[in-house]
mmCIF file with all atom_site columns, C-alpha atoms in Angstrom:
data_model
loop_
_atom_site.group_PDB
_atom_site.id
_atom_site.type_symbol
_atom_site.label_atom_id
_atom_site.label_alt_id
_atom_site.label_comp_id
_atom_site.label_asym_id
_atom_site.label_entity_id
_atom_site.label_seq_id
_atom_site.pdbx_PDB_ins_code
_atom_site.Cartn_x
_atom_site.Cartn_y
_atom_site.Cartn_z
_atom_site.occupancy
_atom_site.B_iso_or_equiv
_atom_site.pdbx_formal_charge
_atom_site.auth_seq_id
_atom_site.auth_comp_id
_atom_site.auth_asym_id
_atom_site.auth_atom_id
_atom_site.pdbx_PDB_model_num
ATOM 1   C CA . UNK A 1 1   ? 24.671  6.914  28.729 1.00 0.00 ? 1328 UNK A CA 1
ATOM 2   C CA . UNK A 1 2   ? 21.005  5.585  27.059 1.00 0.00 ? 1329 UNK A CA 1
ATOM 3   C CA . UNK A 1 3   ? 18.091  6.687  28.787 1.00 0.00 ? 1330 UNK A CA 1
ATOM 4   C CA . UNK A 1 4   ? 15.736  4.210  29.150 1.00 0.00 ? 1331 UNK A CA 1
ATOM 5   C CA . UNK A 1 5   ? 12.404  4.986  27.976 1.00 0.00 ? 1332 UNK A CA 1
ATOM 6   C CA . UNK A 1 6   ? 9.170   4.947  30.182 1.00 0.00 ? 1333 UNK A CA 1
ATOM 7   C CA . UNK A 1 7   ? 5.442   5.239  29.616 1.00 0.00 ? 1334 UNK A CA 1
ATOM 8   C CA . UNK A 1 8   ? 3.813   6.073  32.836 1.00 0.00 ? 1335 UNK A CA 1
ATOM 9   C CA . UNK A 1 9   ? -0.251  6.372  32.455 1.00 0.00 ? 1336 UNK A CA 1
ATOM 10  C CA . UNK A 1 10  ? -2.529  8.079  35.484 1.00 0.00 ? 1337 UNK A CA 1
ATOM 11  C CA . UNK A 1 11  ? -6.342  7.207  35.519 1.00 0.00 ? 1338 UNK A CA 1
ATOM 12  C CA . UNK A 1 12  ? -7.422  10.436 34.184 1.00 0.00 ? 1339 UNK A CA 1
ATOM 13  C CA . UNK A 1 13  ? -6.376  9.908  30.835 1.00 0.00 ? 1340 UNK A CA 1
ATOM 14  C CA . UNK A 1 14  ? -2.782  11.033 30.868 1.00 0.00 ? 1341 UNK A CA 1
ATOM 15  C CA . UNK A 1 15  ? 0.243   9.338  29.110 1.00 0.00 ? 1342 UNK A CA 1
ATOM 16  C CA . UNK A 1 16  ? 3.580   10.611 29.877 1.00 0.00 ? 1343 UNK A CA 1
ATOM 17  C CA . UNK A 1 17  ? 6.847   9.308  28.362 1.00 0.00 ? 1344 UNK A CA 1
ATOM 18  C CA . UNK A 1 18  ? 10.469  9.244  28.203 1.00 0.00 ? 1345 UNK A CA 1
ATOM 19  C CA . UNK A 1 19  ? 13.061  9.562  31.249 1.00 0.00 ? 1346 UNK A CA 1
ATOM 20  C CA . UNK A 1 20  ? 13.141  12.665 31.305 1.00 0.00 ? 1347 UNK A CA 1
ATOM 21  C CA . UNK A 1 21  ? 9.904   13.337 29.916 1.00 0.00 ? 1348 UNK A CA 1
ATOM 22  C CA . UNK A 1 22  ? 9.993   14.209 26.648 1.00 0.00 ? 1349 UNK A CA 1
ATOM 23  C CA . UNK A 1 23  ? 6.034   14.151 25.883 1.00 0.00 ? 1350 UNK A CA 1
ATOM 24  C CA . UNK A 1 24  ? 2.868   13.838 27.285 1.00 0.00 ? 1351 UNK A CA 1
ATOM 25  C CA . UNK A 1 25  ? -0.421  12.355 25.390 1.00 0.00 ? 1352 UNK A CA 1
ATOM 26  C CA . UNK A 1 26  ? -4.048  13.459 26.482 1.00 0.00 ? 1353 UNK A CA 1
ATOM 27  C CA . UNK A 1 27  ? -7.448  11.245 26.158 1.00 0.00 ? 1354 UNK A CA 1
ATOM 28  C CA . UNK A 1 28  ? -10.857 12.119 27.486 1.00 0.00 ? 1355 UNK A CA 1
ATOM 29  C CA . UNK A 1 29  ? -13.922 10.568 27.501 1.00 0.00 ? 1356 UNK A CA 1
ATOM 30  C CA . UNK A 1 30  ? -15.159 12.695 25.114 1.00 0.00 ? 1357 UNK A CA 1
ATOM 31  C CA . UNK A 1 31  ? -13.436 12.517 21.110 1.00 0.00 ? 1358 UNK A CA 1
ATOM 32  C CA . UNK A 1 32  ? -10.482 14.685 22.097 1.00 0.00 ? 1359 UNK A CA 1
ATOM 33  C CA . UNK A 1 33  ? -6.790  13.902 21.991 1.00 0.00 ? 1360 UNK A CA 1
ATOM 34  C CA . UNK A 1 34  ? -3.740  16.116 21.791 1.00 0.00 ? 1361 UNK A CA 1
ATOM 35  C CA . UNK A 1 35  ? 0.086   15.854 22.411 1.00 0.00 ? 1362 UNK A CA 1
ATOM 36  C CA . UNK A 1 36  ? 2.370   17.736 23.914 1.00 0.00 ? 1363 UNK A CA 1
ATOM 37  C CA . UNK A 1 37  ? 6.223   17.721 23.025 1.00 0.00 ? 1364 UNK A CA 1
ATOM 38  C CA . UNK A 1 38  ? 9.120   19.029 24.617 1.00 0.00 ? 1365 UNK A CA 1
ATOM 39  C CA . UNK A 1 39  ? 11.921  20.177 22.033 1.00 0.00 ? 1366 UNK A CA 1
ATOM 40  C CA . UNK A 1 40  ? 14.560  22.961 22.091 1.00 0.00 ? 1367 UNK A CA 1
ATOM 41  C CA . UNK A 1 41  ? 14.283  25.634 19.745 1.00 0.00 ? 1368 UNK A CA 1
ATOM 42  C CA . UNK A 1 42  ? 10.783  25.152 19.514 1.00 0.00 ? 1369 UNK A CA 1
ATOM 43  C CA . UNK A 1 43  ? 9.953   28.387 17.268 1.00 0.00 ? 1370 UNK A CA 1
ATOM 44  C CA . UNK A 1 44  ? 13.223  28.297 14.982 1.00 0.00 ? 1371 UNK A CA 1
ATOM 45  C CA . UNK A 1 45  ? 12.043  27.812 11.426 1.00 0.00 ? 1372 UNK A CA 1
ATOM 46  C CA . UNK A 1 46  ? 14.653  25.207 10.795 1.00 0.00 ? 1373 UNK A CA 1
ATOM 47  C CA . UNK A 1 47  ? 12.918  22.949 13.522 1.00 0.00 ? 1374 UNK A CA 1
ATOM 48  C CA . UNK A 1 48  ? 9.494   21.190 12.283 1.00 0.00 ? 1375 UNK A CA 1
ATOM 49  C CA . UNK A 1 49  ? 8.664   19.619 15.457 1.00 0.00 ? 1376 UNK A CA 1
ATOM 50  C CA . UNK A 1 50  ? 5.784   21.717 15.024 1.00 0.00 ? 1377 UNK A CA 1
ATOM 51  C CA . UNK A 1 51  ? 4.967   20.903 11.628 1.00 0.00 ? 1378 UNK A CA 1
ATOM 52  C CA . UNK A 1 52  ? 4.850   17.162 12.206 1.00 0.00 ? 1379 UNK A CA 1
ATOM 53  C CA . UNK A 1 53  ? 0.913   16.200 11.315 1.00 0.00 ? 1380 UNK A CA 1
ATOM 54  C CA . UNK A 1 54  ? -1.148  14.514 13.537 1.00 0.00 ? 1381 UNK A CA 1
ATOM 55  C CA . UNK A 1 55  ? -3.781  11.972 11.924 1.00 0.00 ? 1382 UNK A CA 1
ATOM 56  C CA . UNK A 1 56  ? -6.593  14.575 10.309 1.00 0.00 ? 1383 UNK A CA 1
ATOM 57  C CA . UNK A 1 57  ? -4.557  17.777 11.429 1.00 0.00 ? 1384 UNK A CA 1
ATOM 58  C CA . UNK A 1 58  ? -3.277  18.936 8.175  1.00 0.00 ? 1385 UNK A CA 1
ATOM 59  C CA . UNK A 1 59  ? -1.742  22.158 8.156  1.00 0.00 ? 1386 UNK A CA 1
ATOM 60  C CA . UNK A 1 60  ? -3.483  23.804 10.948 1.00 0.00 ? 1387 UNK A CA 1
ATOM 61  C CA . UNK A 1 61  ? -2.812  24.605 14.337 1.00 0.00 ? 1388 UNK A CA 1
ATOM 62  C CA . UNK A 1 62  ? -4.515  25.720 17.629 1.00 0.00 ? 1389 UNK A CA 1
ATOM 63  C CA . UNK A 1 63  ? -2.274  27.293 20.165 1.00 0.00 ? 1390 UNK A CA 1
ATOM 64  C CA . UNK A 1 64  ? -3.844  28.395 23.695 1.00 0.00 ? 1391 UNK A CA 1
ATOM 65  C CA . UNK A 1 65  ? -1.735  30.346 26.095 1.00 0.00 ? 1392 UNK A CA 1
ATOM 66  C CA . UNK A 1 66  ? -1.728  33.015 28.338 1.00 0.00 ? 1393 UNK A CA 1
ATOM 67  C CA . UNK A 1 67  ? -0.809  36.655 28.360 1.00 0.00 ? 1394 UNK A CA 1
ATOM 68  C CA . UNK A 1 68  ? 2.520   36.271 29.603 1.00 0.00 ? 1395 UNK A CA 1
ATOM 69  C CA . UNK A 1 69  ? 3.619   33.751 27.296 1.00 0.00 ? 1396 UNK A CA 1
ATOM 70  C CA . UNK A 1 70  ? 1.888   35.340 24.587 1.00 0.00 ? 1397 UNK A CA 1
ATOM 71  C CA . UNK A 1 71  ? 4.045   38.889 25.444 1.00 0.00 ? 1398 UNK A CA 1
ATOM 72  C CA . UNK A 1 72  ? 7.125   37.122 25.455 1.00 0.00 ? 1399 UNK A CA 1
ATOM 73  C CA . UNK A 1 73  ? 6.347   35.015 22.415 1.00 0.00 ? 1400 UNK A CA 1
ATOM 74  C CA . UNK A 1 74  ? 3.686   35.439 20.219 1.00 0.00 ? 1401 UNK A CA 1
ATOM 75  C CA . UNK A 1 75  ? 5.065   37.633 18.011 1.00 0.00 ? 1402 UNK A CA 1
ATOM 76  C CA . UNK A 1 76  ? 7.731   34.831 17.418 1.00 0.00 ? 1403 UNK A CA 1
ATOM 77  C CA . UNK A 1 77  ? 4.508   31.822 17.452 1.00 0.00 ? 1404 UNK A CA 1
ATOM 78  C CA . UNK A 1 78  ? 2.680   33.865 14.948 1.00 0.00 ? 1405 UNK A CA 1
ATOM 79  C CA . UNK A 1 79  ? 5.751   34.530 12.895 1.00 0.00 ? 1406 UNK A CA 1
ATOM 80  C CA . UNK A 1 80  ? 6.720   30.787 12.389 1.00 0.00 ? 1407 UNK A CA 1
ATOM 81  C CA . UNK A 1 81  ? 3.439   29.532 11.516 1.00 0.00 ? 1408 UNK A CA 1
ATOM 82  C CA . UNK A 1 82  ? 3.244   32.647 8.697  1.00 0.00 ? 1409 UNK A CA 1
ATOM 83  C CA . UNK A 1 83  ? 6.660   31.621 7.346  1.00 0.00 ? 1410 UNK A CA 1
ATOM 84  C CA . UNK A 1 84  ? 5.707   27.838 7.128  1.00 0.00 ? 1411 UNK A CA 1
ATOM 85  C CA . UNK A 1 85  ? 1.949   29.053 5.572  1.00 0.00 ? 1412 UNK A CA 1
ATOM 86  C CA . UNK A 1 86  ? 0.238   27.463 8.216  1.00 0.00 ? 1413 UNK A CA 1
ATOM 87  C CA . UNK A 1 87  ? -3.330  28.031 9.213  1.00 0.00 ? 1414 UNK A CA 1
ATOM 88  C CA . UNK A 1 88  ? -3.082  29.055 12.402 1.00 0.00 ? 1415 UNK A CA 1
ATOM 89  C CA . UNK A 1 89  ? -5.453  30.720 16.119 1.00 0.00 ? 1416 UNK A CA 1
ATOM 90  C CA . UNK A 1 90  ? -4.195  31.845 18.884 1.00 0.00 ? 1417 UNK A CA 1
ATOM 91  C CA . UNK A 1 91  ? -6.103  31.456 21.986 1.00 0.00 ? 1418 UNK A CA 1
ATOM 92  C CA . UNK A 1 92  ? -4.814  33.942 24.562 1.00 0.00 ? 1419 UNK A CA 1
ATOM 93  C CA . UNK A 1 93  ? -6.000  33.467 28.131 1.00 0.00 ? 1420 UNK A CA 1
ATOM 94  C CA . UNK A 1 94  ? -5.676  35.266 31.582 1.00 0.00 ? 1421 UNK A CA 1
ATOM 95  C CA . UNK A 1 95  ? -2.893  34.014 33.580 1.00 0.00 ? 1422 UNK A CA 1
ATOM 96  C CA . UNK A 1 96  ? -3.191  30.936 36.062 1.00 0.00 ? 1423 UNK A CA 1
ATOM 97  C CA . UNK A 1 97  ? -4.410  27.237 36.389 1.00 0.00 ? 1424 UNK A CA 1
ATOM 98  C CA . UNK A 1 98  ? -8.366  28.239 36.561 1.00 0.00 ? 1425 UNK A CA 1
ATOM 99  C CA . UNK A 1 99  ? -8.017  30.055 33.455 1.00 0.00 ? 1426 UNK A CA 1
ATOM 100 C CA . UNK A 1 100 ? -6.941  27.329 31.329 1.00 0.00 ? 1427 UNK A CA 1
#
Protein backbone atom coordinates (compact mmCIF):
# COMPACT_ATOMS: atom_id res chain seq x y z
CA UNK A 1 0.00 0.00 0.00
CA UNK A 2 1.76 3.70 -1.09
CA UNK A 3 1.19 6.36 1.22
CA UNK A 4 0.42 9.33 -0.33
CA UNK A 5 2.44 12.18 0.58
CA UNK A 6 1.08 15.51 2.14
CA UNK A 7 2.46 18.94 2.96
CA UNK A 8 0.18 20.58 5.37
CA UNK A 9 1.46 24.35 6.34
CA UNK A 10 -0.18 26.36 9.59
CA UNK A 11 0.23 30.25 9.64
CA UNK A 12 2.86 30.26 12.18
CA UNK A 13 5.49 29.07 10.10
CA UNK A 14 5.15 25.33 10.35
CA UNK A 15 5.50 22.73 7.48
CA UNK A 16 4.60 19.26 8.22
CA UNK A 17 4.83 16.35 5.75
CA UNK A 18 4.22 12.88 4.86
CA UNK A 19 1.05 10.62 5.85
CA UNK A 20 2.14 9.70 8.60
CA UNK A 21 4.31 12.47 9.31
CA UNK A 22 7.57 11.82 8.72
CA UNK A 23 9.05 15.54 9.19
CA UNK A 24 8.30 18.79 10.16
CA UNK A 25 10.13 22.16 8.76
CA UNK A 26 10.28 25.43 10.96
CA UNK A 27 10.44 29.26 9.59
CA UNK A 28 10.25 32.41 11.63
CA UNK A 29 10.28 35.77 10.91
CA UNK A 30 13.48 36.13 12.08
CA UNK A 31 16.69 34.13 9.90
CA UNK A 32 16.01 30.81 11.60
CA UNK A 33 15.07 27.48 10.08
CA UNK A 34 15.46 23.94 11.31
CA UNK A 35 14.03 20.41 10.53
CA UNK A 36 12.91 17.86 12.33
CA UNK A 37 12.93 14.09 11.13
CA UNK A 38 11.39 11.12 12.33
CA UNK A 39 13.59 7.87 11.69
CA UNK A 40 14.04 4.58 13.62
CA UNK A 41 17.22 3.88 15.08
CA UNK A 42 17.96 7.33 15.30
CA UNK A 43 21.37 7.01 17.42
CA UNK A 44 22.74 3.68 15.70
CA UNK A 45 26.02 4.59 14.05
CA UNK A 46 25.09 2.75 10.93
CA UNK A 47 22.13 5.30 10.42
CA UNK A 48 23.29 8.93 9.08
CA UNK A 49 19.99 10.48 9.17
CA UNK A 50 21.75 12.61 11.47
CA UNK A 51 24.69 13.28 9.52
CA UNK A 52 22.79 14.48 6.47
CA UNK A 53 24.04 18.42 6.08
CA UNK A 54 21.81 21.07 5.94
CA UNK A 55 22.86 24.13 3.58
CA UNK A 56 25.86 25.94 5.82
CA UNK A 57 25.63 23.22 8.68
CA UNK A 58 28.75 21.36 8.10
CA UNK A 59 29.66 19.00 10.62
CA UNK A 60 28.10 20.49 13.60
CA UNK A 61 25.19 19.97 15.56
CA UNK A 62 22.97 21.62 18.27
CA UNK A 63 20.81 19.29 20.23
CA UNK A 64 18.34 20.84 23.00
CA UNK A 65 16.47 18.53 25.27
CA UNK A 66 15.43 18.01 28.56
CA UNK A 67 16.59 16.13 31.60
CA UNK A 68 14.64 13.18 31.06
CA UNK A 69 15.57 12.59 27.65
CA UNK A 70 18.97 13.54 28.31
CA UNK A 71 19.08 10.59 31.35
CA UNK A 72 17.79 8.13 29.13
CA UNK A 73 19.91 9.15 26.18
CA UNK A 74 22.59 11.36 26.21
CA UNK A 75 25.13 9.21 26.95
CA UNK A 76 24.09 7.38 23.66
CA UNK A 77 23.58 11.29 21.69
CA UNK A 78 26.98 12.23 22.85
CA UNK A 79 28.47 8.90 21.95
CA UNK A 80 27.33 8.95 18.22
CA UNK A 81 28.32 12.35 17.44
CA UNK A 82 32.07 11.40 19.08
CA UNK A 83 32.22 8.28 16.89
CA UNK A 84 31.20 10.21 13.65
CA UNK A 85 33.82 13.31 14.88
CA UNK A 86 31.18 15.65 14.92
CA UNK A 87 31.21 19.01 16.59
CA UNK A 88 28.66 18.81 18.76
CA UNK A 89 26.39 20.99 22.28
CA UNK A 90 24.05 19.75 24.15
CA UNK A 91 21.49 21.99 25.49
CA UNK A 92 19.82 20.33 28.48
CA UNK A 93 16.65 21.95 29.78
CA UNK A 94 14.13 21.49 32.73
CA UNK A 95 11.30 19.38 31.85
CA UNK A 96 7.96 20.76 30.21
CA UNK A 97 6.53 22.97 27.33
CA UNK A 98 7.55 26.50 29.13
CA UNK A 99 10.97 25.35 29.38
CA UNK A 100 11.66 24.86 25.86
Amino acid sequence: MQQETQTTRNNDGLFAVGNPVTHWSVQTSNPVQYEIRACENLLDPENSTILEDAPGTGRRRFVVTDRVVDSLYGERIRAYFEHHGVEHQVLVVDVGETHK
